[in-house]
XYZ file of C-alpha atoms in Angstrom:
615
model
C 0.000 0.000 0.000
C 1.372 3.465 -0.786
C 0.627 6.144 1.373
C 0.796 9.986 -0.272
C 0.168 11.341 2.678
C 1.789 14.871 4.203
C 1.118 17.942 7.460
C -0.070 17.232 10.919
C -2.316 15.787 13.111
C -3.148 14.368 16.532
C -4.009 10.823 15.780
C -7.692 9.976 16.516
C -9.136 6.867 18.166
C -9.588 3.524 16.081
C -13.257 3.456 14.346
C -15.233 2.642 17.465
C -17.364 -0.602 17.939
C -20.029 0.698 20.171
C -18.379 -1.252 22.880
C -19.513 -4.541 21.568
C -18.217 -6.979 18.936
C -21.544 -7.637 16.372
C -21.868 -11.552 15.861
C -21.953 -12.350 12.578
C -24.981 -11.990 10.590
C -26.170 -12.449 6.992
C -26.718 -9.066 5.405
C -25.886 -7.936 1.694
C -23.066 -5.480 0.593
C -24.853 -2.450 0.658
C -26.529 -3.234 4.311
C -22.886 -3.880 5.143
C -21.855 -1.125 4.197
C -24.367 1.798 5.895
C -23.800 -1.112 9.413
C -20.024 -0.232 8.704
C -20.492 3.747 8.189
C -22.757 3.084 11.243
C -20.054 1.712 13.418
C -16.558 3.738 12.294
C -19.319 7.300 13.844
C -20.356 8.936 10.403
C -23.743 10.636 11.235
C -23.649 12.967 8.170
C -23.146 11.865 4.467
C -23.219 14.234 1.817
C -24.419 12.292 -1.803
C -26.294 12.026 -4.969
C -27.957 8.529 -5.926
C -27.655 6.947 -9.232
C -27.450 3.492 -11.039
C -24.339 1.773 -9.355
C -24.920 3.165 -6.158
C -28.059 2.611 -6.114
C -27.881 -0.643 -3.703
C -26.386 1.539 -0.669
C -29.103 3.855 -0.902
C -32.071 1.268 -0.061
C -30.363 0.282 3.449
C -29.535 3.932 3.921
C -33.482 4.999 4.029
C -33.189 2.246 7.471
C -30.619 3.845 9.110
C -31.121 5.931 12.462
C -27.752 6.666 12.907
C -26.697 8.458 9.511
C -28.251 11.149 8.356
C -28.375 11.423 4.607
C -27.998 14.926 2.874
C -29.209 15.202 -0.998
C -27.010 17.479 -2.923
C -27.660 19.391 -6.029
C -24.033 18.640 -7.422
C -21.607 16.112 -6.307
C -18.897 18.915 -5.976
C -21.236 20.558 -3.685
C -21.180 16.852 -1.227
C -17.485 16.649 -1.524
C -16.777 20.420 -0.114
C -19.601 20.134 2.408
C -17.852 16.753 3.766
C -14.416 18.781 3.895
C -16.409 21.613 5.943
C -18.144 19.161 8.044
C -14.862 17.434 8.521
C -13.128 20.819 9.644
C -15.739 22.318 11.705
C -16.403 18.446 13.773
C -12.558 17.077 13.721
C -14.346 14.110 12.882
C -13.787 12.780 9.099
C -16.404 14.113 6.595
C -17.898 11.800 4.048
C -19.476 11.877 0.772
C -21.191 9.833 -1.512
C -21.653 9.099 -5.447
C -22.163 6.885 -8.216
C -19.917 5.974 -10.604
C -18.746 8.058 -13.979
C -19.822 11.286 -13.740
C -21.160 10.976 -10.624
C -17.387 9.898 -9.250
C -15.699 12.346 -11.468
C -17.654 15.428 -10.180
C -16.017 14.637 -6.431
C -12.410 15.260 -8.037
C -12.198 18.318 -7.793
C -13.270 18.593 -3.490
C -11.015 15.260 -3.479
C -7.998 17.297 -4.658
C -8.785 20.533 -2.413
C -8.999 18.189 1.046
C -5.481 16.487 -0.453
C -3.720 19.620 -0.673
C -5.267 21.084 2.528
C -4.516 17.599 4.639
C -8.668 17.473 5.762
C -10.023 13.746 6.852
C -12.463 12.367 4.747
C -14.167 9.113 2.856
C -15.336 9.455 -0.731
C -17.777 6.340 -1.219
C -18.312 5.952 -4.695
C -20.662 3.257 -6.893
C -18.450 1.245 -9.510
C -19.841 -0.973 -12.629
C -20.228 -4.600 -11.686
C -16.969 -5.890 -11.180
C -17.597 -8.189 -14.515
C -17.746 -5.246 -16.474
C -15.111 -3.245 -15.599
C -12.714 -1.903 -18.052
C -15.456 -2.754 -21.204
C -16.223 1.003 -21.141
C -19.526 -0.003 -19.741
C -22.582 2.678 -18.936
C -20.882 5.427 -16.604
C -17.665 3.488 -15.881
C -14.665 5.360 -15.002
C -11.666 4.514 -13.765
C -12.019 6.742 -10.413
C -8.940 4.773 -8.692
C -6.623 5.759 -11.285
C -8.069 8.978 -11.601
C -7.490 10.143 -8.038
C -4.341 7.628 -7.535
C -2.477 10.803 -6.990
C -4.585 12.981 -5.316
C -5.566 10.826 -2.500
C -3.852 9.556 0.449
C -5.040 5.972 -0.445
C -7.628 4.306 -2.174
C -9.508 1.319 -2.480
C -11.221 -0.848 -4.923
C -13.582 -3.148 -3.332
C -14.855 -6.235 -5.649
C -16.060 -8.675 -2.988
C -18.272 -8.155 -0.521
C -16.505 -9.789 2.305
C -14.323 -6.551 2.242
C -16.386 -3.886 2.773
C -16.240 -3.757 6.808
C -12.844 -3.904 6.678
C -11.763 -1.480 3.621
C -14.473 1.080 5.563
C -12.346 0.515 8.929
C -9.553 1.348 7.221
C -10.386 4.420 4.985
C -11.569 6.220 8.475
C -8.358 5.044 10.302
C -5.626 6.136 7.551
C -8.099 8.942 6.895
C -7.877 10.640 10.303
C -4.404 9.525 11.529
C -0.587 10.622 10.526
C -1.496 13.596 7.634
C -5.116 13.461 7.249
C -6.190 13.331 4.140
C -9.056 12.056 1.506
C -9.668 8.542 0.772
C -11.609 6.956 -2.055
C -13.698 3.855 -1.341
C -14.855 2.429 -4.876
C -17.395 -0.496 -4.458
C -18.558 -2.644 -7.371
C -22.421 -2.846 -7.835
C -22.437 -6.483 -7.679
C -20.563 -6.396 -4.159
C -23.244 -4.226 -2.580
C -25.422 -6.958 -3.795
C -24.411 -9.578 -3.327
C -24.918 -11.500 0.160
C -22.227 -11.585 3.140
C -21.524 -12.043 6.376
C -21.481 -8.443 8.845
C -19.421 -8.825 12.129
C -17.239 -5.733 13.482
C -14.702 -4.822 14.089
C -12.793 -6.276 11.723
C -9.414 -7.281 11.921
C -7.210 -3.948 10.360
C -4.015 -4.890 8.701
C -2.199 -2.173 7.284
C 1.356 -2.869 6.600
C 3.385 0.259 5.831
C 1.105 2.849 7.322
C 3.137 4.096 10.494
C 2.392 7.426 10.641
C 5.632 8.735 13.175
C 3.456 10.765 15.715
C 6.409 11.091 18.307
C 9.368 13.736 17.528
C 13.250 13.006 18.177
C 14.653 13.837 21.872
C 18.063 14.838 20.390
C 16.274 17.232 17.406
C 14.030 18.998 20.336
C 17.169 20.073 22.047
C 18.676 21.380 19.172
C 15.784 22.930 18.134
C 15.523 24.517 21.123
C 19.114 25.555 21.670
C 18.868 27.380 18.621
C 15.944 29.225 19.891
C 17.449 30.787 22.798
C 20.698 31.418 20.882
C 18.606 33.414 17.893
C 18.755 36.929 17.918
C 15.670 37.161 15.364
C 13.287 33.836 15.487
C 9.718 33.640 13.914
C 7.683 31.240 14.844
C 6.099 30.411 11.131
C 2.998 28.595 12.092
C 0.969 26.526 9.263
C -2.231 24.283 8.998
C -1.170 21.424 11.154
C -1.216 23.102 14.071
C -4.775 23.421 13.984
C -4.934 19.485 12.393
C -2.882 18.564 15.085
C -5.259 20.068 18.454
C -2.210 21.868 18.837
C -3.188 25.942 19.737
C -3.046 25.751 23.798
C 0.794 24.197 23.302
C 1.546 26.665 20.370
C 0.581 29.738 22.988
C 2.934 28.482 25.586
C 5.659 27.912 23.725
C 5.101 31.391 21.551
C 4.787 33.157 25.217
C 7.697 31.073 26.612
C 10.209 32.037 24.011
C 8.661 35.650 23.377
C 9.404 35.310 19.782
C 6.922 36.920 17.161
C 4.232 34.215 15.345
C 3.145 34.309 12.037
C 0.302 32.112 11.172
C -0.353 30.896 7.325
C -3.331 31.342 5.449
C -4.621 27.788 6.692
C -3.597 28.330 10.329
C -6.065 31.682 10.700
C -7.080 31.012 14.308
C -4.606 29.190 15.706
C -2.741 31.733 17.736
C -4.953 34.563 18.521
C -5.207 37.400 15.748
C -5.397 39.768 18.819
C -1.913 38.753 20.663
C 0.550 41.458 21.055
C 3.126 38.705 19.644
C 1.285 38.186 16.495
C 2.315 39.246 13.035
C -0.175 38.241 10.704
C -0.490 36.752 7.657
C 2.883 35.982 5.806
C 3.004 35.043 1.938
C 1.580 36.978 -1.110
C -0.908 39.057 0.507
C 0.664 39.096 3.747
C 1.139 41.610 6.203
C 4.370 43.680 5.642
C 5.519 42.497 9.376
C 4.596 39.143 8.842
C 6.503 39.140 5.114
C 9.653 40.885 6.424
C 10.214 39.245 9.440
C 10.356 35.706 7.560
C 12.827 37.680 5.359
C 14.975 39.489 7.872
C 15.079 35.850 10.430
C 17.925 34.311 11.582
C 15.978 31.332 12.673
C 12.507 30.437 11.530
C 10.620 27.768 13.361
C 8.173 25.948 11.129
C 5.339 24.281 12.550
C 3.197 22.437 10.510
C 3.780 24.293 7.543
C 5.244 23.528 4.139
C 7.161 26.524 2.460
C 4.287 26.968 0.066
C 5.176 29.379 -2.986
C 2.580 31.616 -2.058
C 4.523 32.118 1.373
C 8.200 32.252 0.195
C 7.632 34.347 -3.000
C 10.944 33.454 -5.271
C 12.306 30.400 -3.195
C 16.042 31.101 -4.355
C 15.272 34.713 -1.917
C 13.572 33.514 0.528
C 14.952 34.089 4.103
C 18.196 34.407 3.351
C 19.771 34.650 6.598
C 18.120 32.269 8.223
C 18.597 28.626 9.708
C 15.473 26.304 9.431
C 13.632 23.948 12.058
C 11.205 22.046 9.699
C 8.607 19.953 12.219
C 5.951 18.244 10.203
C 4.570 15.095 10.244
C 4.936 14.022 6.653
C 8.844 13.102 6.267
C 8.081 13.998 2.367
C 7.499 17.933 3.414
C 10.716 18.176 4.942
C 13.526 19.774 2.495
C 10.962 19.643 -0.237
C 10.994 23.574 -0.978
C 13.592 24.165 1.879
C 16.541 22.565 3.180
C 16.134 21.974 7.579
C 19.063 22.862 9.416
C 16.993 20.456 12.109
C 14.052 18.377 10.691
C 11.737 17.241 13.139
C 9.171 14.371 12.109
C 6.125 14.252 14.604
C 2.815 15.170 15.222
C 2.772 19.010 15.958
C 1.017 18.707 19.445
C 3.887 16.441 20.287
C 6.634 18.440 18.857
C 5.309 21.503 20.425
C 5.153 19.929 23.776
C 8.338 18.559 23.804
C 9.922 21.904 22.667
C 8.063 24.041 25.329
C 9.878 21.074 28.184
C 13.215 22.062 25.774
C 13.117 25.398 26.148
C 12.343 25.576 29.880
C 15.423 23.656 30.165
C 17.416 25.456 28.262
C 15.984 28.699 30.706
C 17.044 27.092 33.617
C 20.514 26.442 32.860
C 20.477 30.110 31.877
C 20.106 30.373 28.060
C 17.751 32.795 27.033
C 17.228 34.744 23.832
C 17.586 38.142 23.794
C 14.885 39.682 21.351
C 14.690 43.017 22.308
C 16.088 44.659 19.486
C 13.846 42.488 17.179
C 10.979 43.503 18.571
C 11.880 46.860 18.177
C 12.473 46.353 14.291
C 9.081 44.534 13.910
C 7.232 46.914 16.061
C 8.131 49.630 13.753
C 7.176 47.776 10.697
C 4.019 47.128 12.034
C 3.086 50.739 13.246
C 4.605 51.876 9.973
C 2.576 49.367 7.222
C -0.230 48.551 9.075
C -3.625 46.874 7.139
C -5.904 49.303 5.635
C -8.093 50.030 3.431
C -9.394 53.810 1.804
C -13.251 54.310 1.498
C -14.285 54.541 -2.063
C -14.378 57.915 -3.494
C -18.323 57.980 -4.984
C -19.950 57.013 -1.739
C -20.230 53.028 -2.718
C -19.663 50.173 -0.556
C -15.972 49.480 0.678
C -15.697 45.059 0.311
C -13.067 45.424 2.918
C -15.634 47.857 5.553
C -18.499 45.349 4.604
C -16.255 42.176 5.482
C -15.004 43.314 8.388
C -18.404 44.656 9.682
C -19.718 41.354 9.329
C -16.939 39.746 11.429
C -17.501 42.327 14.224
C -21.470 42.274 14.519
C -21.452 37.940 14.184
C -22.267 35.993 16.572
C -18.926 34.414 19.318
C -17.928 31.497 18.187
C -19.079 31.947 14.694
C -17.763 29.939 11.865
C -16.523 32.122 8.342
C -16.077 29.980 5.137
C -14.286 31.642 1.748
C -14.084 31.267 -1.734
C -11.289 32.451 -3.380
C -10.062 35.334 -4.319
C -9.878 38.975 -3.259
C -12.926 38.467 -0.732
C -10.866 35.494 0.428
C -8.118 37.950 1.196
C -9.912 40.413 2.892
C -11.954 37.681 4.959
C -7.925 36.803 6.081
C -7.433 40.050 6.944
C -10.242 41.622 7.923
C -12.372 39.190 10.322
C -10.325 37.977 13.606
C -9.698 35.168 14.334
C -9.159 33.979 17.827
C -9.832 30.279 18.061
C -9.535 27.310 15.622
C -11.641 25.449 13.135
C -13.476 29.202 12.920
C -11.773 29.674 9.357
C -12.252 27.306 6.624
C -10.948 28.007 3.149
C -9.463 26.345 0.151
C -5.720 27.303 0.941
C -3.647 24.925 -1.606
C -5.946 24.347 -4.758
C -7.902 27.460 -4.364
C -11.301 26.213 -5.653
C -13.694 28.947 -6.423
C -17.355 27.815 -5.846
C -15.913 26.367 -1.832
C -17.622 28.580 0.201
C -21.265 27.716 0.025
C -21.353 24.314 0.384
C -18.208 24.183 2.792
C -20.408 26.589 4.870
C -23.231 23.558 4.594
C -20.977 20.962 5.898
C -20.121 23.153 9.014
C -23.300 23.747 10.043
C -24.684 20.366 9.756
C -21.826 19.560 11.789
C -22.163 22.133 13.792
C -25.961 23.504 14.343
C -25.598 25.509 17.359
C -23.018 27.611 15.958
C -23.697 30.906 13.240
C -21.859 30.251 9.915
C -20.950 33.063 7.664
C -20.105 31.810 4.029
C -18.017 35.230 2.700
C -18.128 34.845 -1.426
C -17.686 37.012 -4.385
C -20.111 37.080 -6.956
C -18.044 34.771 -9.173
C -17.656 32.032 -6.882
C -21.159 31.930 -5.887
C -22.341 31.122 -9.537
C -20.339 27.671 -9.211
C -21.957 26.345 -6.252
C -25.045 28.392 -5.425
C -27.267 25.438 -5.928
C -26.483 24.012 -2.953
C -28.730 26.687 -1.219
C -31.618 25.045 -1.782
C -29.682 21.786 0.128
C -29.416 23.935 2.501
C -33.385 25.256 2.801
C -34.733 22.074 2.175
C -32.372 20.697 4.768
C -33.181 23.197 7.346
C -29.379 23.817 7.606
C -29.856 27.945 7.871
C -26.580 29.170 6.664
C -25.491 33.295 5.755
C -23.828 34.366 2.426
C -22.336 37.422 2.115
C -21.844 38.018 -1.813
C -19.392 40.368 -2.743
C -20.551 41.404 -5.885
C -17.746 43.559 -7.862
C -19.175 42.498 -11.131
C -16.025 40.889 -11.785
C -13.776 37.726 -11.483
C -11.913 40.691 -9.301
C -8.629 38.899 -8.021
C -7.834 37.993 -11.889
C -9.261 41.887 -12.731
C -6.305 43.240 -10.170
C -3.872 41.366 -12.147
C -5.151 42.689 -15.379
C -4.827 46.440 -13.884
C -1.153 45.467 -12.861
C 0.404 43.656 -15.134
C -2.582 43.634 -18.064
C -2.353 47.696 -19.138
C -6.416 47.275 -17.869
C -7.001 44.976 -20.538
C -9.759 43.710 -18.530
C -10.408 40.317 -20.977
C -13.452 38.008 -19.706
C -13.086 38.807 -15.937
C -16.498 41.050 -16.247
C -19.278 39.335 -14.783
C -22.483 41.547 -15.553
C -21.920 43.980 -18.821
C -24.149 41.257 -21.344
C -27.830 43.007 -21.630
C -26.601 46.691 -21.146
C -24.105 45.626 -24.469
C -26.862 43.781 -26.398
C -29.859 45.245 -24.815
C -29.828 49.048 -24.286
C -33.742 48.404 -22.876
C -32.109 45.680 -20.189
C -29.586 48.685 -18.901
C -29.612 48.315 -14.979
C -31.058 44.600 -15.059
C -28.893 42.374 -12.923
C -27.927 38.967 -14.568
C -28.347 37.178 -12.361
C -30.472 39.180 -9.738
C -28.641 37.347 -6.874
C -31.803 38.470 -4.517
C -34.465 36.778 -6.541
C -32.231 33.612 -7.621
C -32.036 33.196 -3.543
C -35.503 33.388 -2.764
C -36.350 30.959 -5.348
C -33.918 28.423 -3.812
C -35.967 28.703 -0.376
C -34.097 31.733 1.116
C -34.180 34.917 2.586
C -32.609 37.333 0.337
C -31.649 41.075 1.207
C -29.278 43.737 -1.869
C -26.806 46.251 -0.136
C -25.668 48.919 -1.266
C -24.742 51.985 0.850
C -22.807 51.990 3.755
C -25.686 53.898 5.407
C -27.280 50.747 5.345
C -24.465 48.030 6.136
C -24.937 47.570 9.958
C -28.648 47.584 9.721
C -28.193 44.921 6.725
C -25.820 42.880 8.713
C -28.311 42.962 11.732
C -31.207 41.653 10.129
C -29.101 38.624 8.012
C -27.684 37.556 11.864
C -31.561 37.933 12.775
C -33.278 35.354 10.352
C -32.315 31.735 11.822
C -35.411 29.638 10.118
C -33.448 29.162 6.848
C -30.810 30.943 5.043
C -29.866 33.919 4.198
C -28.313 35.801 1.442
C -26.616 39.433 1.597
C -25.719 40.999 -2.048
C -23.588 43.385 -1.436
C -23.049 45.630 -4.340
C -19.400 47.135 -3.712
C -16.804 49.134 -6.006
C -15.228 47.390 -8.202
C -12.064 48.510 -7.909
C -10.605 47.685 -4.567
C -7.699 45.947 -4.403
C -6.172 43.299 -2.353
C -2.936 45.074 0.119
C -0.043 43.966 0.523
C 1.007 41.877 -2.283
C 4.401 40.266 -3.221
C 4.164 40.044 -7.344
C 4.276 36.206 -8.449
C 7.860 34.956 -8.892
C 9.276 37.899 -7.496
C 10.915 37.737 -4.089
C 9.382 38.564 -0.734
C 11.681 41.667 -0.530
C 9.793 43.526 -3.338
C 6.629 43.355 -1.113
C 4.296 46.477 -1.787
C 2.315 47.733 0.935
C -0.438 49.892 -1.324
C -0.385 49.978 -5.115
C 2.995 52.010 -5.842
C 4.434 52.007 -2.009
C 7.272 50.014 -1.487
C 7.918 49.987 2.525
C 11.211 51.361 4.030
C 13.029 48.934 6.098
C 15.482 50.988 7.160
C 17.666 48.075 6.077
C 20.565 47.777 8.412
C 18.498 44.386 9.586
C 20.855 42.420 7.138
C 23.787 41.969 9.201
């Protein structure tokens, strides 16, 4: 068995049994199957029936224990499994049949790869006679997603099926979580077998190395106390790992500043006096410069991502690297480790903190003072901001940020991608885990609204916020009606530029305003001079025909009042179009393949460092 897996996480317990072994009992594939999902804890699957699946879905209509959600689009299941998965820490699962059906998970199969999130794809196959004839809707969705999954499995027998489920949950959640396809030929899910759990689990190979190296802790944390300018560069698998209450100790221990990536939003408060931000493309200047101007950088979970280092060759030139992760493959992939720690982040955290109080004792302690005095000013100097748009319209950045400070505690934001997902970074705080969720590595537009599903179901008793721009939401918006039908009340803020406005900045920087297919809206007023002013879609009435409450924004006079009555409407959901300017523009940005050091704070400002850091 090959195992593609990569990040961190704290392992979670084997698939429970309900405290009892089952005796055996004669029951066909498919009832052995939903008896298996039973078993391993799913309560939530996110699918679409068809031919080859079909079996599962009769035993499923039996089932007290899962609850069944029917999607509009299998895309939609798979991203509402990866936000279920996220907002739960339990694994997220989705279901489809085969062909199409299989095919349309790809794409939410690829985004949970790259972002390291725990779930099961379940998907129908041809009857195991048939395959490779090009039979109706066959595809070959094990070779397809051979490389975008941590494992998968191809189940032909029956027999099988309690053990390949015990073991898509287990490799699923444990070491790097990750996605795992389960394919299952029609004619095992009919055919007649014997259900007993648990089953025995053999998995050869799969070792996942959860505990860290004594002798590369003290190292690591001898270099700490002898740095003159750390940064703690914090990524995803902190927050994979359970890992925030150890990453405040040891960031409050060692006094050195934290910058958290784009997937680790919430794991170190936003508000600490020792936080930086955001590093990486549209990172905060601090953040940016202190990666560049380290002597030591401390990386936690994280994996040198080109949209953090900028041009790799220029990356952090002065400094020394502690690489912990616990996927061996991450470490020297972009960047070679002075000390490379394999574990599980909570571990290596925990050891480190014991490390470094050692290390106090016998007297060692880094002196940071002038680095703090250096990043201080940087952060005083370049701080976030945004100016108010000049003809009275809506600010995106004022109408983001608004809705972070008048939701709910505790409530959960979702993103597409793009400049909204930007501003949602910067703009909304975050203070505690799993309250960001956000396709970070294979930035899929059209995440947000069904990600936002998956959290709720999996989460009820919390408010969810799906943050969107206009061009996003047409991908996935069908999912609303999931969501009304499924009395899972969600909120969508639409940003509504008019534009695919991320790929519009670059065309203003780097385009000469050769804005070519990134406007969203211009059709009728072009081919229709009578249609001038119509909205295409009208976002408002495409919501209330999909079941929900629907509200159009567009002053600030109006934006708290707006905000107010979304966060008021609970019975079903709710979507906000906001109308905003057009031309706003994501701040700070480091230019693709250009190095970190030619960061610009605001369109033509290129910050002063002073630059006698680079001793």
């Amino acid at each position: 068995m090959t195992e593609q897996a990569t990040g961190a996480h704290h392992p979670q317990p084997r698939p429970r049994s309900g405290g009892h072994h089952s005796a055996p009992e004669q029951v066909t594939g498919a009832q052995s199957l939903i008896r298996s999902l039973e078993e391993v804890g799913a309560d939530t699957v996110f699918g679409i029936p068809g031919g080859c699946i079909l079996p599962a879905y009769d035993p499923l209509m039996d089932s007290t224990r899962v609850r069944h959600v029917l999607v509009r689009h299998e895309q939609g299941a798979g991203h509402a499994a990866e936000g279920y998965a996220l907002a739960t820490g339990k694994v997220g699962v989705c279901m489809a049949t085969s062909g199409p059906g299989a095919t349309n998970l790809v794409t939410p199969i690829a985004d949970a790869h790259m972002d390291s999130v725990p779930m099961v794809a379940i998907t129908g196959q041809v009857a195991s006679k048939a395959i490779g004839t090009d039979a109706f809707q066959e595809a070959d969705i094990v070779g397809i997603t051979m490389p975008i999954t941590k494992h998968n499995f191809l189940v032909t027998k029956a027999d099988d099926i309690p053990r390949v489920i015990a073991q898509a949950f287990h490799i699923a959640s444990t070491g790097r979580p990750g996605p795992v396809l389960v394919d299952i030929a029609k004619d095992a899910l009919q055919a007649k077998t014997t259900f007993s759990w648990p089953p025995a689990m053999d998995l050869p190979g799969y070792r996942p190395v959860t505990k860290p190296h004594a002798k590369q802790i003290r190292e690591a944390a001898k270099l700490i106390t002898q740095a003159r300018r750390p940064v703690l560069y914090v990524g995803g698998g902190v927050i994979k790992a359970r890992a925030t209450a150890e990453l405040k100790v040891l960031a409050e221990l060692t006094g050195a500043p934290v910058t958290t990536t784009l997937m680790a939003l919430g794991s170190f408060p936003d508000n600490h006096p020792q936080h930086l931000g955001m590093p990486g493309m549209h990172g905060s200047v601090a953040a940016v410069t202190a990666l560049q101007k380290a002597d030591l950088i401390v990386a936690l979970g994280a994996r040198f991502d080109d949209r953090v280092t900028g041009k790799l060759d220029s990356f952090a030139p002065h400094a020394k690297i502690v690489h912990a992760d616990i996927d061996p493959a991450e470490i020297g992939k972009n960047r070679a480790a002075d000390v490379p720690i394999v574990g599980d982040a909570r571990e290596v955290i925990a050891d480190l903190v014991q490390a470094v109080q050692k290390e106090h004792s016998e007297g060692h302690r880094g002196d940071y003072s002038a680095w703090w005095k250096d990043l201080s000013r940087w952060r005083d100097t370049y701080p976030l901001g945004y100016d108010q748009p000049d003809d009275g319209s809506l600010s995106p950045q004022q109408v983001i940020e608004r809705i972070g400070q008048l939701a709910p505690e505790g409530t959960i934001f979702t993103a597409g991608v793009g400049q909204h997902q930007m501003w949602a970074a910067h703009y909304i705080e975050y203070d505690k885990p799993g309250t960001w969720l956000n396709s970070g590595g294979a930035g899929t537009m059209g995440y947000a609204v069904p990600a936002a599903m998956g959290a709720k179901a999996g989460a009820p008793d919390k408010a969810v916020w799906a943050i969107d721009g206009d061009g996003c939401f047409q991908m996935t918006n069908q999912e609303l009606a999931t969501c009304a039908l499924n009395n899972i009340p969600i909120k969508v803020a639409v940003i509504n530029n008019g534009a695919l406005g991320m790929v519009r900045q670059w065309q203003t920087l780097f385009y000469n305003q050769r804005y070519s297919n990134t406007v969203l809206h211009s059709g009728p007023d072009d081919v229709n001079p009578q249609a001038r002013g119509t909205r295409v879609p009208d976002f408002v009435k495409l919501s209330e025909a999909m079941g929900c409450y629907a509200i159009r924004c567009e002053s600030p006079d109006d934006l708290d009042k707006v905000i107010e009555e979304a966060n008021s409407v609970n019975d079903r959901p709710v979507v906000v179009d906001f109308i905003v300017h057009e031309d706003a523009m994501v701040w700070p940005m480091v230019a693709a393949g250009t190095s970190n050091d030619e960061i610009m704070a605001a369109r033509d400002v290129r910050p002063d460092f002073g630059d006698n850091e680079d001793d």
